[in-house]
XYZ file of C-alpha atoms in Angstrom:
470
model
C 7.127 11.851 -22.956
C 7.880 10.030 -26.214
C 10.756 7.567 -26.723
C 12.678 10.261 -28.576
C 12.123 12.685 -25.715
C 13.317 9.961 -23.327
C 16.769 9.938 -24.895
C 16.899 13.748 -24.998
C 15.988 13.813 -21.311
C 18.717 11.294 -20.474
C 21.304 13.294 -22.435
C 20.249 16.543 -20.758
C 20.808 14.916 -17.360
C 24.114 13.267 -18.370
C 22.625 9.818 -17.705
C 24.467 6.929 -19.312
C 22.534 4.266 -17.382
C 18.856 3.319 -17.487
C 17.151 1.620 -14.540
C 14.092 -0.386 -15.593
C 11.596 -1.075 -12.784
C 8.470 -3.230 -12.549
C 6.259 -4.527 -9.741
C 5.898 -8.181 -8.794
C 2.607 -9.749 -7.773
C 3.048 -8.961 -4.062
C 3.918 -5.310 -4.686
C 7.728 -5.150 -4.537
C 9.762 -3.313 -7.160
C 12.210 -5.350 -9.234
C 14.833 -3.675 -11.419
C 17.572 -4.154 -13.993
C 19.990 -1.535 -15.292
C 21.170 -1.036 -18.891
C 23.749 1.179 -20.550
C 21.896 3.728 -22.610
C 23.783 2.740 -25.787
C 22.049 -0.675 -25.696
C 18.608 0.951 -26.102
C 16.985 2.788 -28.984
C 13.456 3.949 -29.765
C 12.466 0.408 -30.820
C 13.125 -0.760 -27.243
C 9.906 1.018 -26.280
C 8.052 -1.267 -28.700
C 10.018 -4.519 -28.450
C 10.974 -4.427 -24.749
C 13.744 -6.322 -22.987
C 13.686 -9.931 -21.856
C 13.934 -11.323 -18.331
C 13.315 -14.514 -16.344
C 9.701 -14.501 -15.173
C 10.149 -17.706 -13.169
C 12.347 -15.843 -10.680
C 9.577 -13.328 -9.894
C 7.218 -14.228 -7.049
C 3.855 -15.515 -8.224
C 4.664 -15.341 -11.925
C 5.862 -17.905 -14.464
C 6.846 -21.573 -14.230
C 10.433 -22.331 -15.214
C 9.396 -24.048 -18.450
C 7.703 -20.848 -19.680
C 9.977 -18.345 -17.986
C 10.763 -15.869 -20.790
C 8.947 -12.550 -20.378
C 9.145 -9.064 -21.889
C 9.347 -5.760 -20.007
C 8.286 -2.850 -22.215
C 9.183 0.574 -20.769
C 6.486 3.236 -20.439
C 8.175 6.530 -21.407
C 5.524 8.542 -19.522
C 7.077 7.299 -16.257
C 10.555 8.656 -16.994
C 12.452 10.473 -14.240
C 15.892 10.589 -12.640
C 16.513 8.033 -9.910
C 17.735 10.024 -6.869
C 19.774 7.274 -5.193
C 22.411 6.036 -7.623
C 25.910 7.487 -7.473
C 26.007 8.174 -11.232
C 23.151 9.934 -13.078
C 20.611 7.218 -13.904
C 17.328 7.645 -15.716
C 14.473 5.493 -14.392
C 11.462 4.123 -16.252
C 8.637 1.787 -15.193
C 7.818 -1.182 -17.423
C 4.683 -3.061 -18.367
C 4.980 -6.840 -18.708
C 4.113 -8.781 -21.868
C 4.131 -12.394 -23.048
C 6.900 -12.728 -25.691
C 4.950 -15.196 -27.853
C 1.515 -13.587 -27.955
C 2.786 -10.010 -27.352
C -0.240 -9.544 -25.102
C -0.202 -7.847 -21.710
C 0.530 -10.234 -18.844
C -2.564 -10.755 -16.706
C -0.523 -11.141 -13.491
C 1.196 -7.781 -13.968
C -0.333 -5.597 -11.222
C 0.164 -2.441 -13.283
C -1.878 -3.942 -16.104
C -4.709 -4.648 -13.641
C -4.758 -0.959 -12.685
C -4.822 0.070 -16.336
C -7.778 -2.234 -16.978
C -9.603 -0.912 -13.906
C -9.360 2.657 -15.209
C -10.514 1.539 -18.666
C -13.463 -0.375 -17.218
C -14.583 2.633 -15.168
C -14.705 4.755 -18.323
C -16.507 1.995 -20.215
C -19.295 1.859 -17.596
C -20.020 5.541 -18.160
C -20.107 6.111 -14.398
C -17.075 8.414 -14.370
C -14.009 9.357 -16.360
C -11.541 8.699 -13.568
C -11.030 7.770 -9.936
C -8.856 9.897 -7.680
C -6.959 8.069 -4.931
C -5.238 9.532 -1.878
C -3.467 7.009 0.385
C -2.017 7.843 3.802
C 0.850 5.386 4.341
C 2.174 5.033 7.891
C 5.531 3.446 8.691
C 8.117 3.031 11.432
C 11.646 4.428 11.331
C 13.920 2.260 13.478
C 17.594 2.472 14.379
C 18.110 -1.282 14.345
C 16.320 -4.500 13.505
C 17.457 -8.090 14.011
C 15.444 -11.242 13.402
C 15.981 -14.972 12.841
C 13.930 -18.102 12.275
C 15.472 -21.575 12.541
C 14.393 -24.983 13.740
C 15.651 -24.224 17.260
C 15.408 -20.439 17.260
C 12.903 -17.733 16.534
C 13.145 -14.086 17.589
C 12.984 -10.448 16.549
C 14.532 -7.386 18.133
C 13.822 -3.822 17.107
C 15.168 -0.635 18.596
C 14.773 3.097 18.246
C 16.304 5.994 20.110
C 12.697 7.234 20.369
C 11.399 3.980 21.897
C 9.502 4.453 25.146
C 11.307 1.354 26.453
C 14.587 3.306 26.320
C 13.889 5.958 28.951
C 16.333 4.192 31.295
C 18.984 3.243 28.720
C 22.508 4.581 29.177
C 22.931 6.970 26.235
C 25.708 9.343 27.415
C 23.461 11.209 28.174
C 19.892 9.976 27.958
C 17.854 13.189 27.519
C 14.506 11.463 27.989
C 12.623 12.890 25.017
C 10.848 9.718 23.929
C 7.194 9.519 22.836
C 5.185 7.307 25.163
C 3.256 4.291 23.949
C 0.354 5.653 21.901
C 1.698 9.154 22.684
C 3.472 10.026 19.439
C 0.765 12.008 17.646
C 1.915 15.544 16.763
C 4.509 16.405 19.451
C 7.024 19.069 18.427
C 10.772 18.593 18.763
C 12.704 17.592 20.754
C 10.200 14.756 21.323
C 9.741 14.404 17.574
C 13.329 13.669 16.540
C 12.475 12.755 12.938
C 11.132 15.987 11.467
C 14.201 16.696 9.355
C 14.434 13.099 8.147
C 10.805 13.082 7.022
C 11.400 16.469 5.411
C 14.309 15.014 3.451
C 11.977 12.259 2.224
C 9.422 14.871 1.151
C 12.039 16.917 -0.753
C 13.102 13.813 -2.688
C 9.452 13.123 -3.538
C 8.957 16.658 -4.802
C 11.943 16.272 -7.141
C 10.019 13.450 -8.822
C 6.771 15.385 -9.073
C 5.077 13.771 -6.055
C 3.130 16.477 -4.257
C 3.019 15.939 -0.490
C 0.315 17.635 1.548
C 1.697 16.975 5.040
C 4.057 14.874 7.134
C 4.037 14.236 10.869
C 4.882 11.872 13.689
C 2.198 9.252 14.211
C 0.655 7.820 17.380
C 3.142 5.024 18.036
C 6.392 5.372 19.931
C 9.736 4.481 18.301
C 9.477 6.570 15.157
C 6.030 5.920 13.709
C 5.505 8.452 10.913
C 3.070 9.451 8.197
C 3.561 11.290 4.908
C 0.416 12.142 2.931
C 0.507 12.494 -0.852
C -1.977 14.679 -2.695
C -4.582 12.634 -4.528
C -4.045 11.567 -8.138
C -5.730 9.264 -10.691
C -5.554 5.580 -9.790
C -2.698 4.333 -11.997
C -0.639 7.457 -11.395
C -1.069 7.092 -7.632
C -0.150 3.405 -7.708
C 3.089 4.357 -9.504
C 3.684 7.101 -6.933
C 3.146 4.699 -4.049
C 5.980 2.544 -5.410
C 8.229 5.609 -5.543
C 7.034 6.594 -2.061
C 8.202 3.334 -0.483
C 11.453 3.386 -2.444
C 12.255 6.963 -1.394
C 11.321 6.513 2.261
C 13.461 3.389 2.632
C 16.474 4.781 0.784
C 16.504 8.155 2.529
C 16.349 6.332 5.867
C 19.218 4.041 4.863
C 21.228 7.082 3.770
C 20.892 8.327 7.367
C 21.744 4.899 8.836
C 18.155 4.134 9.810
C 15.702 1.510 8.606
C 12.038 1.771 7.623
C 9.337 -0.883 7.749
C 5.837 -0.816 6.287
C 5.020 -3.952 8.305
C 1.601 -3.202 9.843
C 2.265 -4.305 13.441
C 5.938 -4.429 14.410
C 5.435 -3.343 18.061
C 3.325 -5.165 20.633
C 0.785 -3.140 22.619
C 1.111 0.020 20.537
C -0.514 1.337 17.370
C 0.118 -0.433 14.103
C 0.640 1.217 10.729
C -2.401 1.567 8.516
C -2.885 3.125 5.111
C -6.214 4.911 4.998
C -7.280 5.216 1.365
C -9.377 8.162 0.165
C -11.303 7.747 -3.090
C -13.610 9.857 -5.223
C -15.079 9.579 -8.727
C -14.995 12.413 -11.237
C -16.388 13.252 -14.687
C -13.515 15.301 -16.059
C -13.450 18.300 -13.672
C -16.793 17.535 -12.020
C -16.736 15.647 -8.688
C -19.456 13.011 -8.333
C -19.439 12.297 -4.609
C -20.867 15.600 -3.322
C -24.611 15.815 -2.778
C -27.493 16.310 -0.399
C -27.435 12.914 1.283
C -25.860 11.721 4.518
C -22.657 13.658 5.361
C -23.061 15.730 2.194
C -22.730 12.705 -0.077
C -24.415 12.045 -3.388
C -26.491 8.947 -4.049
C -23.595 7.711 -6.196
C -21.200 8.013 -3.263
C -23.561 6.196 -0.895
C -23.902 3.308 -3.329
C -20.112 3.308 -3.670
C -19.845 2.871 0.110
C -22.391 0.089 -0.118
C -20.149 -1.736 -2.571
C -17.074 -1.310 -0.395
C -18.870 -2.584 2.695
C -20.489 -5.491 0.830
C -17.112 -6.707 -0.448
C -14.829 -5.474 2.360
C -13.885 -8.905 3.676
C -12.743 -10.034 0.222
C -11.017 -6.710 -0.458
C -8.841 -7.175 2.609
C -7.175 -10.196 0.992
C -5.461 -7.517 -1.139
C -5.691 -4.470 1.140
C -4.463 -6.152 4.351
C -2.523 -8.972 2.722
C -0.212 -10.284 5.452
C -0.701 -12.382 8.563
C 0.776 -9.450 10.483
C -2.061 -7.242 9.174
C -4.486 -9.049 11.462
C -2.514 -8.206 14.592
C -3.596 -4.648 13.794
C -7.222 -5.459 12.920
C -8.264 -6.621 16.381
C -11.634 -5.729 17.965
C -11.379 -3.183 20.771
C -8.050 -1.698 19.689
C -7.012 1.160 17.436
C -7.907 -0.104 13.957
C -11.525 -0.131 12.735
C -12.923 -3.657 12.434
C -16.675 -2.922 12.265
C -17.847 -2.657 8.667
C -19.931 0.486 8.877
C -19.813 4.058 7.609
C -19.735 7.257 9.613
C -19.044 10.948 9.221
C -15.979 12.058 11.192
C -15.934 8.858 13.272
C -12.461 7.288 12.978
C -13.615 4.049 14.589
C -15.743 3.149 11.545
C -14.330 1.184 8.612
C -15.462 3.905 6.203
C -15.248 7.522 7.252
C -16.501 10.578 5.386
C -14.046 13.407 6.137
C -15.861 16.633 7.013
C -13.013 19.167 6.927
C -14.447 21.188 4.047
C -17.746 21.836 2.247
C -15.998 22.236 -1.106
C -17.537 19.589 -3.433
C -14.067 18.829 -4.813
C -12.918 17.575 -1.416
C -15.868 15.219 -0.913
C -14.534 11.684 -0.718
C -14.810 8.416 1.149
C -12.041 6.944 3.280
C -11.510 3.192 3.723
C -9.572 2.800 6.980
C -8.870 -0.946 7.114
C -6.012 -1.265 4.559
C -2.353 -1.159 5.520
C 0.848 -0.207 3.660
C 2.053 -3.779 3.147
C -0.392 -4.006 0.248
C 0.221 -3.803 -3.488
C -1.293 -0.451 -4.453
C -2.072 -1.463 -8.037
C -4.197 -4.404 -6.887
C -5.714 -2.762 -3.807
C -6.791 0.464 -5.515
C -8.173 -1.531 -8.462
C -10.101 -3.950 -6.229
C -11.593 -1.046 -4.254
C -12.662 0.667 -7.491
C -14.309 -2.546 -8.691
C -16.262 -2.778 -5.410
C -17.308 0.867 -5.800
C -18.481 0.253 -9.371
C -20.403 -2.838 -8.248
C -22.085 -0.813 -5.525
C -23.125 1.913 -7.943
C -24.315 -0.439 -10.705
C -26.367 -2.546 -8.282
C -27.453 0.329 -6.013
C -26.159 -1.374 -2.877
C -27.487 0.247 0.295
C -24.635 1.045 2.725
C -26.931 0.684 5.725
C -27.400 3.068 8.611
C -24.388 5.148 9.690
C -22.679 4.384 12.960
C -22.115 7.803 14.492
C -21.491 6.776 18.095
C -18.198 5.828 19.729
C -17.917 2.206 18.674
C -15.495 1.440 21.490
C -18.224 2.300 24.013
C -20.805 -0.022 22.440
C -21.636 -3.408 23.945
C -21.125 -6.652 21.975
C -24.887 -6.967 21.748
C -25.164 -3.522 20.147
C -22.505 -4.457 17.588
C -24.036 -7.792 16.629
C -25.737 -6.339 13.577
C -22.488 -5.180 11.984
C -20.116 -7.387 10.038
C -16.465 -7.466 11.087
C -13.185 -7.560 9.228
C -11.615 -11.038 8.946
C -9.781 -12.226 12.043
C -6.947 -13.900 10.117
C -5.319 -13.726 6.698
C -6.744 -17.178 5.981
C -10.256 -15.823 6.579
C -9.674 -12.939 4.162
C -8.380 -15.326 1.497
C -11.446 -17.518 1.959
C -13.654 -14.434 1.613
C -11.888 -13.586 -1.649
C -12.377 -17.153 -2.870
C -16.111 -16.926 -2.077
C -16.658 -13.356 -3.295
C -14.701 -12.239 -6.364
C -17.182 -12.096 -9.238
C -17.260 -8.305 -8.929
C -13.514 -8.270 -9.627
C -13.896 -10.232 -12.864
C -16.161 -7.668 -14.511
C -14.555 -6.170 -17.607
C -11.790 -8.789 -17.247
C -10.027 -6.398 -14.863
C -8.973 -9.234 -12.563
C -8.782 -12.791 -13.861
C -9.518 -16.129 -12.235
C -5.867 -16.984 -12.837
C -4.585 -13.972 -10.889
C -6.992 -14.517 -7.993
C -6.242 -18.239 -7.773
C -2.503 -17.531 -7.944
C -2.780 -14.910 -5.189
C -4.718 -17.211 -2.863
C -2.464 -20.188 -3.585
C 0.735 -18.186 -3.041
C -0.478 -16.683 0.204
C -1.715 -20.001 1.576
C 1.427 -21.970 0.721
C 4.069 -19.361 1.509
C 2.509 -17.505 4.439
C -0.497 -19.173 6.075
C 0.828 -22.747 5.970
C 4.406 -21.743 6.829
C 3.235 -19.871 9.929
C 1.099 -22.821 11.020
C 4.240 -24.956 11.210
C 6.161 -22.643 13.517
C 5.854 -22.212 17.295
C 5.440 -18.626 18.466
C 7.894 -17.277 21.072
C 4.999 -16.305 23.347
C 3.879 -19.929 23.402
C 7.008 -20.747 25.417
C 5.856 -18.176 27.988
C 2.429 -19.786 28.075
C 3.098 -23.486 27.751
C 6.721 -24.507 28.298
C 6.053 -25.726 31.829
C 2.675 -27.257 31.102
């Protein structure tokens, strides 16, 4: 869509307001709305100004002025405003140099795609994430000097089988018992369907939706794969749609990886494949029907997995999910069909176009632009340097002894460990100037100061159970 077509589209849809959206460093959409009469075609060249010092991880207050330049290719109608409103995603520029801003996550994804083409390895990378999330009926939380608590509730929660509900009908998925039950146990089919219909209006093709393993409304909606930048944009719309449809029905959604103790957390398995135009590059005669290129790609992901998780599992809560012996894969190995390995090769079809690799450690709290780009850079590094992925792990990892697992690296135990891994291992991200030292240093510094250090200062409620009477 051109700028001229943008205004024709807005007129056709009776939209007098424009909503400009962009993504902050941590992966949250920011927005500002404008009356359409304040824009013209030059706006798509000159952009609009905003305060970059108020955006997390961006500018200092003495250099706060920034430009947001709308990308007309991202134009669509926002489905949640009362009046017709046309939406467009912006790229961020420095107003003095008029150069792209190196801390803009969308710019990182653009550079990653450009670098892939420049290497000659492939023309594009297809990405298919599987975001999981919880749909709750209520959430309350507080943190003060003398108080710290959270309380979540869901009509589906297994803890509510005895609650007085006038009447309580008892259809509640058990802990770890929520995978694929039909209604009336699955009470959220229509709500997820409503989310899917809103996605389809915006051109997001959904392959499937279902209840997930956890009690209390854990759900999954799977988008059909798309090129990296396009999918990162779609993931932003995905979260926006899921949250707003839930709110419309007086429910709340969280992409927090581990909101419920002693039940499954929410992951976001990420499927990736490289293509030369219409030719898939990951199908071959090697292990699990993979090409040599795909095996080297896995080698790169495994080599750099601990550093990748600083972006792909970027919260302290992420590491309550990545715990040895529980549901999430923590052993850095590959396997065909085995869901307990960090990298799985799905074996549903022998069609070369479906051959892909699945990284199972990430979770949906991540910034898709940065995570997808970092994974692609690890894949490229693996292919360029012919990194051996090692022997596959095709046995049930949960049945293996600690001695048998000694030879396999593990995911980081804490966010701090992942950040240290990124600090020690990020040269592969700097290739082609896709990531910059500035962005990586800013990411580590922000996470340490605002999350790791802040959590260190606070007592945990469970510590009162353990130690109050010591």
